[in-house]
Amino acid sequence: MRWTQTYIPTLRETPTEAELISHQLLLRAGYIRKLSAGVYIYLPLMQRVIEKFEKIVREEMNKAGAIEITMPVLHPAEIWQETGRYYTVGKEQMRLKDRHQHELVLGGTHEEIVTFLLKGELKSYRQLPINLYQIQVKFRDEIRPRFGLMRGREFIMKDAYSFDADEKSFDISYRKMVDAYFAIFQRAGLDTKKVESDTGAMGGRAAHEFMLIVNTEGGEETIMFCDKCDYAANIEKATFREADPPEIDDTLMNPKEVDTPNASTIEEVTAFLKVDARQLVKTLIYVVDGKPVAALIRGDRELNLTKLKNQLKAIELESASASIVEEVTGCPVGFAGPVGLKNIPIIVDPEITRLRNFIVGANKNEKHILNVNIGRDFKASAVADLINAVEGESCPNCDGRLIARKGIEVGNTFMLGTKYSQSLGAGFLDAEGNERPFIMGSYGIGITRTPQAAIEKYHDDKGIIWPKNIAPYLVEIIPLNYEKSSHKEAAEQIYAELVNNGVDCLLDDRAERAGVKFNDADLIGIPLRIIIGDRSLKEGKVELKSRKGDDVGLVDAKDILNEVRSRLERMG
Ligand SMILES: Nc1ncnc2c1ncn2[C@@H]1O[C@H](COP(=O)(O)OP(=O)(O)OP(=O)(O)O)[C@@H](O)[C@H]1O
Ligand SMILES: [Mg+2]
Ligand SMILES: [Zn+2]
């Protein structure tokens, strides 16, 4: 492709609307343009990146035995009501009405539709297993569609769905997808980690996420790793053992109300009472599907909202406003406590059951109670893990320590069990002639998110540095002065030779200054560059340079094809 015949609108200024470096670069390098919040136009370079990544995904999915279909984006609302997800997905679902006032849904995922397809269609265990996939546009009304293609409201996903007759066969189907995912991301130049994850609104038994570890702001997810074994989990799900638990004296002391003037935060109370935060218990008030709930965790811990949500089987959960806290506790924010707290569920983290003589808010302004004990002074409605795992604590599976890292979720795999087949009545006859529901799995990859994640990982202060296999072109040819006939001739000759031999090339044939071309080349990030200038041409040579900056050298113009091929090979 010639630069003048495609459309690469690079920008000099960094767009102010973009926070993430990858988002800034996609805009600046002329890959995307925003239509509205979370909705983007893919320009020619992005189009090529998407096509390259899709090709890798298709090849590996096909190799794993999955079969490509295309399902509609427009769904009748009834099918989502049947599985109940119409109610649990909540505001994230894009909804509309047709001219007959019939309710429709724009699909954000396709478990319902694929199950509908196979219901009644597959009758015998002999037709199983089967895995169907598509590469399709998805719609989700994300709360914060702010990071460009990372979190769009309209985006492209590869979604696959497996159907098996029994657990043993399902395990093989699941394994195949996990292996295919590692292969896909590897080919795209991305070293991903598979981590345990929460199953969320998707339901099912267990799930894994494929994470690209980054150390930029783009890492929206926190992942906890063990430094010894292969334990790795999203913090939403991660558990731990306390490495150095506080010593407990079992003697129960008498409760005592004390004044804590101006001390409402953990820091203020511990400083004022001169105690360790581990001796304090925080009482956090949340509104869960419209009703207040108290969550109790140790003073030094962080509440894990996913765990609280799962424990309460909640759909919507938000921290209570000051007025609700006052209504529930009868005092201003900062002094809530479980003693005498009436009419609301009190969910307690297991660490609290091991504490003795701890300190809580007194439900009175500027007062706390010392020497409180669970059971004697208040009762728990439920005991459940409610806290975030912490770096440095012990691994749940071995004596290693946990390490925290930031990551971007590029794909995930869910063990769905029979949630969808059962609610939609989709099953088959087994060898004994008994009717049984399908055992299902679902498997997603962010087709538009993954390339942006790659940029978040691979860039420098000048621009994008594409992994070879998802780069829009492999080679960019830059004649320093295309107007000059010797440059033009050499450039055209090399361009023709490479293109005729199947190497994806971009020829910068603009009448621009060399500096402009170099800046743009750095920005758009093509892996290999051929520079044509007077000095080298005199000796029949051109300069070959990788975007990364390594592998620079003069090569004979007549050997260019072999040189390019061997360098691309070396790039891995
Ligand atoms: N809003 C989005 N924009 C772009 N890609 C997305 C978006 N939501 C999900 N994806 C991609 O689709 C894949 C499968 O979708 P899935 O429903 O499993 O994601 P998710 O768990 O909702 O992701 P997240 O936790 O980031 O919201 C994800 O792994 C991700 O790569
Ligand atoms: Mg999501
Ligand atoms: Zn471990």
Coordinates of C-alpha atoms and ligand atoms in Angstrom, one line a residue:
M1 CA 0.0 0.0 0.0
R2 CA 1.1 3.5 -0.8
W3 CA 0.7 6.1 2.0
T4 CA -0.9 8.6 -0.5
Q5 CA -3.5 6.0 -1.5
T6 CA -4.6 5.0 2.0
Y7 CA -5.8 7.1 4.9
I8 CA -3.5 7.6 7.9
P9 CA -4.4 10.8 9.6
T10 CA -1.7 11.1 12.2
L11 CA -2.0 14.0 14.7
R12 CA 0.8 16.1 16.1
E13 CA -1.0 16.9 19.4
T14 CA -1.9 14.4 22.0
P15 CA -5.7 14.3 22.3
T16 CA -6.7 15.5 25.7
E17 CA -9.7 13.2 26.0
A18 CA -7.5 10.1 26.2
E19 CA -6.0 9.0 29.5
L20 CA -4.3 5.8 28.6
I21 CA -1.1 5.9 26.5
S22 CA -2.5 3.2 24.2
H23 CA -5.7 5.2 23.6
Q24 CA -3.6 8.3 22.9
L25 CA -1.4 6.4 20.4
L26 CA -4.4 4.9 18.6
L27 CA -5.8 8.4 18.1
R28 CA -2.5 10.1 17.3
A29 CA -1.3 7.4 14.9
G30 CA -4.5 7.6 12.9
Y31 CA -5.9 4.1 13.8
I32 CA -9.3 5.2 15.3
R33 CA -11.7 8.0 15.7
K34 CA -14.4 8.5 18.3
L35 CA -18.0 8.7 17.2
S36 CA -19.5 8.9 20.7
A37 CA -18.6 7.6 24.2
G38 CA -17.2 4.1 23.8
V39 CA -18.0 3.9 20.1
Y40 CA -15.2 4.1 17.5
I41 CA -14.5 4.2 13.8
Y42 CA -11.7 1.8 12.8
L43 CA -9.5 3.6 10.2
P44 CA -7.5 1.6 7.6
L45 CA -4.5 0.8 9.8
M46 CA -6.8 -0.5 12.6
Q47 CA -8.9 -2.4 10.1
R48 CA -5.7 -4.3 9.1
V49 CA -4.7 -5.0 12.7
I50 CA -8.2 -6.4 13.4
E51 CA -8.1 -8.6 10.3
K52 CA -4.6 -9.9 11.3
F53 CA -5.7 -10.7 14.8
E54 CA -9.0 -12.3 13.6
K55 CA -7.0 -14.5 11.2
I56 CA -4.9 -15.8 14.1
V57 CA -8.0 -16.4 16.2
R58 CA -9.9 -18.2 13.4
E59 CA -7.0 -20.4 12.5
E60 CA -6.5 -21.5 16.1
M61 CA -10.2 -21.9 16.8
N62 CA -10.6 -24.0 13.7
K63 CA -7.5 -26.1 14.6
A64 CA -9.1 -26.8 18.0
G65 CA -12.3 -28.1 16.3
A66 CA -14.5 -25.1 16.8
I67 CA -16.9 -24.2 14.0
E68 CA -17.6 -20.7 12.9
I69 CA -21.2 -19.3 12.6
T70 CA -22.7 -15.9 12.9
M71 CA -25.5 -15.1 15.3
P72 CA -27.6 -12.0 15.2
V73 CA -26.9 -9.0 17.4
L74 CA -30.6 -8.1 17.6
H75 CA -32.3 -10.4 20.1
P76 CA -35.9 -10.7 21.4
A77 CA -36.0 -9.7 25.1
E78 CA -38.0 -12.8 26.0
I79 CA -35.1 -15.2 25.6
W80 CA -33.1 -13.1 28.1
Q81 CA -36.1 -13.1 30.4
E82 CA -36.3 -16.9 30.2
T83 CA -32.7 -17.4 31.6
G84 CA -33.2 -14.5 34.1
R85 CA -30.2 -12.6 32.8
Y86 CA -32.5 -9.8 31.5
Y87 CA -32.8 -8.9 35.2
T88 CA -29.2 -9.7 36.4
V89 CA -27.2 -8.1 33.6
G90 CA -29.1 -4.9 34.5
K91 CA -28.2 -1.5 33.1
E92 CA -25.3 -2.9 31.1
Q93 CA -27.7 -4.3 28.5
M94 CA -28.6 -2.1 25.6
R95 CA -32.4 -2.3 25.0
L96 CA -34.8 -0.9 22.4
K97 CA -38.3 -1.3 21.1
D98 CA -39.4 -2.0 17.5
R99 CA -42.4 -0.3 15.8
H100 CA -44.8 -2.8 17.5
Q101 CA -43.4 -1.8 20.9
H102 CA -41.8 -5.2 21.1
E103 CA -38.8 -5.2 23.4
L104 CA -35.4 -6.1 21.9
V105 CA -31.9 -6.4 23.2
L106 CA -28.6 -5.7 21.5
G107 CA -26.4 -8.7 22.4
G108 CA -23.5 -8.3 24.8
T109 CA -22.8 -12.0 24.7
H110 CA -24.6 -15.0 23.1
E111 CA -25.1 -17.9 25.6
E112 CA -28.9 -17.6 25.2
I113 CA -28.9 -17.5 21.5
V114 CA -26.5 -20.4 20.9
T115 CA -28.5 -22.5 23.4
F116 CA -31.7 -21.6 21.6
L117 CA -30.1 -22.7 18.4
L118 CA -29.1 -26.2 19.6
K119 CA -32.3 -26.8 21.6
G120 CA -34.2 -29.4 19.9
E121 CA -31.7 -29.4 17.0
L122 CA -29.2 -31.7 18.6
K123 CA -31.0 -34.8 19.9
S124 CA -28.5 -37.4 20.6
Y125 CA -25.3 -37.7 22.6
R126 CA -23.7 -39.0 19.4
Q127 CA -23.8 -35.4 18.0
L128 CA -21.7 -34.2 20.9
P129 CA -19.4 -32.6 21.7
I130 CA -19.7 -29.5 19.5
N131 CA -18.2 -26.0 19.8
L132 CA -19.6 -23.1 17.9
Y133 CA -17.9 -19.7 17.6
Q134 CA -18.4 -16.4 16.0
I135 CA -16.5 -13.1 15.6
Q136 CA -19.2 -10.5 16.1
V137 CA -20.0 -7.0 17.3
K138 CA -21.2 -6.7 20.9
F139 CA -23.0 -4.0 22.7
R140 CA -22.7 -3.2 26.4
D141 CA -23.7 0.0 28.1
E142 CA -20.5 0.1 30.3
I143 CA -20.6 2.5 33.3
R144 CA -17.2 4.0 32.3
P145 CA -16.5 3.6 28.6
R146 CA -13.4 5.7 28.9
F147 CA -10.3 3.8 27.7
G148 CA -10.8 3.7 24.0
L149 CA -11.1 0.2 22.6
M150 CA -10.3 -1.3 26.0
R151 CA -13.8 -0.7 27.2
G152 CA -16.1 0.1 24.4
R153 CA -19.9 0.2 24.4
E154 CA -19.7 -1.3 20.9
F155 CA -16.8 -3.7 20.4
I156 CA -15.8 -6.9 18.6
M157 CA -15.5 -10.2 20.4
K158 CA -14.7 -13.7 19.5
D159 CA -17.1 -15.9 21.5
A160 CA -17.2 -19.6 21.5
Y161 CA -19.7 -22.0 23.1
S162 CA -19.0 -25.7 23.8
F163 CA -21.7 -28.4 24.4
D164 CA -20.8 -31.7 26.0
A165 CA -22.7 -34.8 27.2
D166 CA -20.7 -35.3 30.4
E167 CA -18.1 -33.8 32.7
K168 CA -15.3 -35.8 31.4
S169 CA -15.9 -34.8 27.8
F170 CA -16.4 -31.2 29.0
D171 CA -12.9 -31.2 30.7
I172 CA -11.4 -32.0 27.3
S173 CA -13.4 -29.3 25.5
Y174 CA -12.3 -26.8 28.1
R175 CA -8.7 -27.8 27.9
K176 CA -8.7 -27.5 24.2
M177 CA -10.0 -23.9 24.4
V178 CA -7.4 -23.0 27.1
D179 CA -4.6 -24.4 24.8
A180 CA -6.0 -22.5 21.8
Y181 CA -6.0 -19.3 23.9
F182 CA -2.4 -19.7 24.8
A183 CA -1.6 -20.4 21.2
I184 CA -3.6 -17.3 20.0
F185 CA -2.0 -14.9 22.4
Q186 CA 1.5 -16.3 21.8
R187 CA 1.1 -15.8 18.1
A188 CA 0.0 -12.3 18.6
G189 CA 3.2 -11.7 20.5
L190 CA 1.5 -11.5 23.9
D191 CA 2.6 -13.6 26.9
T192 CA -0.6 -14.1 28.9
K193 CA -1.2 -15.5 32.3
K194 CA -4.2 -17.7 33.1
V195 CA -5.7 -16.7 36.4
E196 CA -8.8 -17.9 38.4
S197 CA -11.6 -15.4 38.2
D198 CA -15.1 -14.7 39.5
T199 CA -17.9 -16.1 37.5
G200 CA -20.1 -13.0 38.0
A201 CA -23.3 -12.5 36.1
M202 CA -22.2 -15.3 33.7
G203 CA -22.9 -17.9 36.4
G204 CA -21.4 -21.4 36.3
R205 CA -18.9 -23.3 38.3
A206 CA -15.5 -21.7 37.7
A207 CA -13.8 -19.4 35.3
H208 CA -10.4 -18.3 34.1
E209 CA -9.1 -15.0 32.7
F210 CA -6.2 -14.5 30.3
M211 CA -4.3 -11.5 31.5
L212 CA -1.6 -9.4 29.9
I213 CA 0.6 -8.1 32.7
V214 CA 1.4 -4.5 32.2
N215 CA 2.9 -1.8 34.5
T216 CA 0.9 1.1 33.1
E217 CA -2.4 2.6 34.1
G218 CA -4.1 0.4 31.5
G219 CA -3.9 -2.5 33.9
E220 CA -7.4 -2.3 35.2
E221 CA -7.3 -5.7 37.0
T222 CA -5.2 -6.7 40.0
I223 CA -3.8 -10.2 39.9
M224 CA -2.4 -12.0 42.9
F225 CA 0.4 -14.5 42.2
C226 CA 2.2 -17.0 44.4
D227 CA 6.0 -16.6 44.4
K228 CA 6.3 -20.4 44.8
C229 CA 3.5 -22.4 43.2
D230 CA 1.3 -21.7 40.2
Y231 CA -1.5 -20.1 42.2
A232 CA -2.8 -17.0 40.3
A233 CA -6.2 -15.3 40.8
N234 CA -7.9 -12.0 40.0
I235 CA -8.1 -10.1 43.2
E236 CA -11.9 -10.3 42.9
K237 CA -11.5 -14.0 43.7
A238 CA -8.1 -14.4 45.3
T239 CA -7.9 -15.8 48.9
F240 CA -4.9 -16.0 51.3
R241 CA -3.7 -17.1 54.7
E242 CA -2.5 -14.6 57.1
A243 CA 1.3 -14.9 57.3
D244 CA 1.7 -13.4 60.7
P245 CA -1.6 -13.5 62.7
P246 CA -1.9 -11.3 65.8
E247 CA -1.6 -13.1 69.1
I248 CA -5.0 -13.6 70.7
D249 CA -5.7 -13.6 74.5
D250 CA -8.9 -15.5 75.0
T251 CA -10.0 -13.7 78.2
L252 CA -13.1 -11.7 77.4
M253 CA -13.1 -8.3 78.9
N254 CA -16.1 -6.0 79.6
P255 CA -17.2 -3.6 76.9
K256 CA -16.5 0.0 77.6
E257 CA -17.8 3.1 75.7
V258 CA -15.1 5.7 75.1
D259 CA -15.0 9.2 73.6
T260 CA -13.2 9.5 70.3
P261 CA -13.5 13.2 69.6
N262 CA -12.8 14.1 65.9
A263 CA -11.7 10.6 65.2
S264 CA -13.9 8.8 62.6
T265 CA -11.4 7.3 60.2
I266 CA -9.3 4.2 61.0
E267 CA -6.1 6.3 61.1
E268 CA -7.7 8.8 63.4
V269 CA -9.1 6.3 65.8
T270 CA -6.0 4.1 66.0
A271 CA -3.9 7.3 66.6
F272 CA -6.2 8.6 69.2
L273 CA -6.6 5.3 71.1
K274 CA -3.0 4.2 70.4
V275 CA -4.0 0.8 69.1
D276 CA -3.1 -1.3 66.1
A277 CA -5.6 -1.2 63.2
R278 CA -5.8 -5.0 63.6
Q279 CA -7.6 -4.4 66.9
L280 CA -10.3 -2.4 65.2
V281 CA -13.3 -3.6 63.3
K282 CA -14.8 -1.5 60.5
T283 CA -18.5 -1.6 60.0
L284 CA -19.3 -0.7 56.4
I285 CA -22.8 0.1 55.3
Y286 CA -23.8 -0.9 51.8
V287 CA -27.1 -0.7 49.9
V288 CA -27.7 -4.0 48.2
D289 CA -30.6 -4.2 45.8
G290 CA -32.2 -1.3 47.6
K291 CA -31.7 -2.6 51.2
P292 CA -29.0 -1.7 53.7
V293 CA -26.4 -4.3 54.8
A294 CA -23.5 -4.1 57.3
A295 CA -20.2 -5.7 56.4
L296 CA -17.6 -6.2 59.1
I297 CA -13.9 -6.5 58.3
R298 CA -10.7 -5.9 60.3
G299 CA -9.4 -2.3 60.4
D300 CA -6.4 -3.0 58.3
R301 CA -8.3 -4.8 55.5
E302 CA -10.1 -3.7 52.3
L303 CA -13.6 -4.8 51.5
N304 CA -13.9 -6.9 48.4
L305 CA -17.1 -5.9 46.7
T306 CA -17.3 -8.9 44.4
K307 CA -17.1 -11.3 47.4
L308 CA -19.8 -9.3 49.2
K309 CA -22.0 -9.2 46.1
N310 CA -21.6 -13.0 45.6
Q311 CA -22.4 -13.7 49.3
L312 CA -25.6 -11.7 49.0
K313 CA -26.4 -12.9 45.5
A314 CA -26.8 -9.2 44.7
I315 CA -27.4 -7.5 41.4
E316 CA -26.7 -3.9 42.4
L317 CA -24.5 -2.9 45.3
E318 CA -23.4 0.6 46.3
S319 CA -21.9 2.2 49.3
A320 CA -24.6 3.8 51.5
S321 CA -25.1 7.6 51.3
A322 CA -24.5 9.6 54.5
S323 CA -28.2 10.0 55.1
I324 CA -28.8 6.2 54.9
V325 CA -25.9 5.6 57.3
E326 CA -27.5 8.0 59.7
E327 CA -30.9 6.4 59.3
V328 CA -29.5 2.9 59.9
T329 CA -27.0 3.7 62.8
G330 CA -28.6 6.8 64.3
C331 CA -25.3 8.7 64.1
P332 CA -23.1 10.5 61.6
V333 CA -20.8 8.6 59.3
G334 CA -17.7 7.2 61.0
F335 CA -19.1 5.7 64.1
A336 CA -21.1 2.7 62.9
G337 CA -20.8 -0.5 64.8
P338 CA -22.5 -3.9 65.1
V339 CA -23.5 -3.6 68.8
G340 CA -27.2 -2.7 69.0
L341 CA -27.5 -2.4 65.2
K342 CA -31.0 -3.5 64.4
N343 CA -33.0 -4.7 61.4
I344 CA -30.1 -5.1 59.0
P345 CA -28.0 -8.1 58.1
I346 CA -24.5 -8.2 59.6
I347 CA -22.1 -10.1 57.3
V348 CA -18.8 -10.8 59.1
D349 CA -15.4 -11.7 57.7
P350 CA -14.0 -14.9 59.3
E351 CA -11.0 -12.9 60.7
I352 CA -13.4 -11.1 63.0
T353 CA -14.5 -14.5 64.5
R354 CA -10.9 -15.0 65.6
L355 CA -10.5 -11.6 67.2
R356 CA -11.2 -10.9 70.9
N357 CA -11.8 -7.6 72.7
F358 CA -11.9 -5.5 69.6
I359 CA -13.0 -1.9 69.0
V360 CA -16.0 -0.9 67.1
G361 CA -18.0 2.3 66.5
A362 CA -20.7 2.9 69.1
N363 CA -23.5 4.1 66.8
K364 CA -23.2 7.4 68.7
N365 CA -21.4 10.5 67.5
E366 CA -17.7 10.6 68.4
K367 CA -17.9 7.4 70.5
H368 CA -16.4 3.9 70.1
I369 CA -16.7 0.7 72.2
L370 CA -13.7 -1.2 73.5
N371 CA -13.6 -4.9 74.3
V372 CA -16.3 -6.0 72.0
N373 CA -16.7 -9.7 71.3
I374 CA -18.7 -11.5 68.6
G375 CA -21.4 -13.8 70.0
R376 CA -21.6 -12.0 73.3
D377 CA -22.2 -8.4 72.1
F378 CA -23.7 -8.9 68.7
K379 CA -24.6 -11.8 66.3
A380 CA -23.5 -12.3 62.8
S381 CA -26.1 -13.0 60.1
A382 CA -23.5 -14.8 58.1
V383 CA -19.7 -15.4 58.1
A384 CA -18.0 -15.1 54.7
D385 CA -14.7 -14.1 53.2
L386 CA -15.2 -10.4 52.4
I387 CA -11.7 -9.0 52.0
N388 CA -9.1 -8.4 49.4
A389 CA -6.0 -10.6 49.3
V390 CA -2.9 -8.6 50.3
E391 CA 0.6 -8.7 48.8
G392 CA 3.1 -10.4 51.2
E393 CA 0.5 -12.6 52.8
S394 CA 0.7 -16.4 52.4
C395 CA -0.6 -18.3 49.4
P396 CA -3.8 -20.3 50.1
N397 CA -2.1 -23.4 48.6
C398 CA 1.4 -23.4 49.8
D399 CA 3.9 -21.5 52.1
G400 CA 4.8 -19.1 49.3
R401 CA 3.9 -15.4 49.5
L402 CA 1.5 -13.4 47.3
I403 CA 2.7 -10.9 44.8
A404 CA 0.3 -8.3 43.2
R405 CA 0.5 -7.3 39.5
K406 CA -1.7 -5.2 37.2
G407 CA -3.1 -6.8 34.1
I408 CA -5.5 -6.4 31.2
E409 CA -8.1 -9.1 30.6
V410 CA -7.8 -10.1 27.0
G411 CA -9.8 -13.3 27.1
N412 CA -11.7 -15.6 29.4
T413 CA -13.1 -19.1 29.7
F414 CA -16.1 -20.1 31.7
M415 CA -17.3 -23.4 32.9
L416 CA -21.0 -22.8 32.7
G417 CA -22.3 -26.2 33.7
T418 CA -26.0 -26.6 32.9
K419 CA -27.1 -23.1 33.9
Y420 CA -28.3 -22.1 30.4
S421 CA -29.3 -25.5 29.1
Q422 CA -31.4 -26.1 32.1
S423 CA -33.2 -22.7 32.1
L424 CA -33.9 -22.9 28.4
G425 CA -34.7 -26.6 28.5
A426 CA -32.0 -27.6 26.1
G427 CA -30.8 -31.2 26.3
F428 CA -30.2 -34.5 24.5
L429 CA -30.8 -38.2 25.0
D430 CA -27.9 -40.1 26.5
A431 CA -26.9 -43.7 25.6
E432 CA -29.5 -45.1 28.0
G433 CA -32.2 -42.9 26.4
N434 CA -32.4 -40.4 29.4
E435 CA -33.0 -36.8 28.7
R436 CA -30.0 -34.7 30.0
P437 CA -29.1 -31.0 29.8
F438 CA -26.0 -30.0 27.8
I439 CA -22.9 -29.2 29.8
M440 CA -21.7 -25.9 28.5
G441 CA -18.6 -23.7 28.4
S442 CA -18.2 -20.2 27.0
Y443 CA -15.0 -18.6 25.8
G444 CA -14.4 -14.9 24.9
I445 CA -11.6 -13.0 23.4
G446 CA -11.6 -9.2 22.9
I447 CA -10.8 -8.7 19.3
T448 CA -10.6 -4.9 19.6
R449 CA -9.4 -4.8 23.2
T450 CA -6.4 -7.1 22.6
P451 CA -4.5 -4.9 20.1
Q452 CA -4.9 -1.9 22.3
A453 CA -3.6 -4.0 25.2
A454 CA -0.6 -4.9 23.0
I455 CA 0.1 -1.2 22.6
E456 CA -0.3 -0.6 26.3
K457 CA 2.5 -3.2 26.7
Y458 CA 4.6 -2.4 23.6
H459 CA 5.3 1.3 23.0
D460 CA 7.9 4.0 23.7
D461 CA 7.7 7.7 24.0
K462 CA 7.7 8.0 20.2
G463 CA 4.9 5.6 19.4
I464 CA 3.6 2.1 19.0
I465 CA 5.9 -0.9 18.6
W466 CA 3.7 -3.7 17.2
P467 CA 4.3 -7.3 17.7
K468 CA 5.0 -8.6 14.2
N469 CA 1.9 -10.8 13.7
I470 CA -0.7 -8.1 14.5
A471 CA 1.1 -5.2 12.9
P472 CA -0.9 -3.5 10.1
Y473 CA 2.2 -3.9 7.7
L474 CA 5.4 -5.7 8.3
V475 CA 7.7 -3.3 6.4
E476 CA 7.6 0.5 5.9
I477 CA 9.7 1.8 3.0
I478 CA 10.8 5.4 3.5
P479 CA 12.5 7.2 0.6
L480 CA 14.1 10.3 2.2
N481 CA 13.0 12.3 -0.8
Y482 CA 10.4 10.6 -3.0
E483 CA 10.5 13.5 -5.4
K484 CA 14.1 12.6 -6.4
S485 CA 14.1 10.1 -9.2
S486 CA 16.9 7.9 -7.8
H487 CA 15.1 7.6 -4.5
K488 CA 11.7 7.0 -6.1
E489 CA 13.1 4.4 -8.5
A490 CA 14.9 2.4 -5.7
A491 CA 11.8 2.6 -3.5
E492 CA 9.4 1.5 -6.2
Q493 CA 11.7 -1.4 -7.1
I494 CA 11.9 -2.6 -3.5
Y495 CA 8.2 -2.1 -3.0
A496 CA 7.4 -4.2 -6.0
E497 CA 9.7 -6.9 -5.1
L498 CA 8.5 -7.2 -1.5
V499 CA 4.8 -7.0 -2.5
N500 CA 5.2 -9.5 -5.3
N501 CA 6.7 -11.9 -2.8
G502 CA 3.8 -11.5 -0.3
V503 CA 5.4 -9.2 2.2
D504 CA 3.0 -6.6 3.6
C505 CA 4.5 -3.2 2.8
L506 CA 3.7 0.4 3.3
L507 CA 5.5 2.8 1.0
D508 CA 5.7 6.4 2.3
D509 CA 5.4 8.1 -1.1
R510 CA 4.5 11.5 0.4
A511 CA 6.3 14.6 -0.6
E512 CA 7.1 15.2 3.0
R513 CA 10.3 16.1 4.8
A514 CA 12.3 13.1 6.1
G515 CA 11.7 14.2 9.7
V516 CA 8.0 14.1 9.3
K517 CA 8.2 10.6 7.7
F518 CA 10.4 9.3 10.5
N519 CA 8.1 10.7 13.2
D520 CA 5.1 9.2 11.6
A521 CA 6.9 5.9 11.2
D522 CA 7.7 5.8 14.9
L523 CA 4.2 6.7 15.7
I524 CA 2.4 4.0 13.6
G525 CA 4.9 1.3 14.7
I526 CA 5.5 -0.9 11.7
P527 CA 8.1 -3.5 12.9
L528 CA 10.7 -3.1 10.1
R529 CA 11.8 0.0 8.1
I530 CA 13.8 0.4 4.9
I531 CA 15.3 3.8 4.5
I532 CA 16.4 5.0 1.1
G533 CA 18.9 7.9 1.0
D534 CA 21.7 9.3 -1.2
R535 CA 24.6 8.0 0.9
S536 CA 23.8 4.3 0.9
L537 CA 22.3 4.3 -2.6
K538 CA 25.7 5.4 -4.0
E539 CA 26.9 2.0 -2.9
G540 CA 23.8 0.2 -4.0
K541 CA 22.7 -0.2 -0.4
V542 CA 19.7 0.7 1.7
E543 CA 19.3 1.0 5.5
L544 CA 17.3 -1.6 7.3
K545 CA 16.1 -0.8 10.8
S546 CA 13.6 -2.4 13.3
R547 CA 11.1 -0.1 15.0
K548 CA 12.5 -1.4 18.3
G549 CA 15.8 0.2 17.4
D550 CA 17.9 -2.9 17.4
D551 CA 18.9 -4.7 14.2
V552 CA 20.1 -1.7 12.3
G553 CA 22.4 -2.1 9.2
L554 CA 23.1 -1.4 5.6
V555 CA 22.2 -4.1 3.2
D556 CA 22.6 -4.5 -0.6
A557 CA 19.4 -3.3 -2.3
K558 CA 19.4 -6.4 -4.5
D559 CA 19.4 -8.7 -1.4
I560 CA 16.5 -6.9 0.2
L561 CA 13.9 -9.7 0.0
N562 CA 16.2 -12.2 1.8
E563 CA 17.3 -9.6 4.3
V564 CA 13.8 -8.6 5.2
R565 CA 12.7 -12.2 5.5
S566 CA 15.5 -13.2 7.8
R567 CA 15.0 -10.2 10.0
L568 CA 11.3 -10.8 10.3
E569 CA 12.1 -14.4 11.2
R570 CA 14.5 -13.3 13.9
M571 CA 11.8 -11.0 15.3
G572 CA 9.9 -14.1 16.6
Ligands
LIG1 N1 -16.5 -3.2 26.9 C1 -15.6 -3.9 26.3 N2 -14.9 -3.4 25.3 C2 -13.9 -4.1 24.6 N3 -13.7 -5.4 24.9 C3 -14.4 -6.0 25.9 C4 -15.4 -5.3 26.6 N4 -15.9 -6.1 27.5 C5 -15.3 -7.3 27.4 N5 -14.4 -7.3 26.4 C6 -13.6 -8.4 25.9 O1 -14.3 -9.5 25.6 C7 -13.8 -10.6 26.4 C8 -15.0 -11.5 26.8 O2 -16.0 -10.8 27.4 P1 -16.5 -11.0 28.9 O3 -18.0 -10.8 29.0 O4 -16.1 -12.3 29.4 O5 -15.7 -9.8 29.6 P2 -15.9 -9.2 31.0 O6 -15.6 -10.2 32.1 O7 -17.2 -8.4 31.1 O8 -14.7 -8.1 30.9 P3 -14.4 -6.9 31.9 O9 -14.2 -7.6 33.3 O10 -13.2 -6.3 31.4 O11 -15.6 -6.1 31.9 C9 -13.1 -10.0 27.5 O12 -12.1 -10.9 28.0 C10 -12.5 -8.8 26.9 O13 -11.3 -9.1 26.2
MG2 MG -17.6 -6.5 31.8
ZN3 ZN 1.5 -21.1 46.4

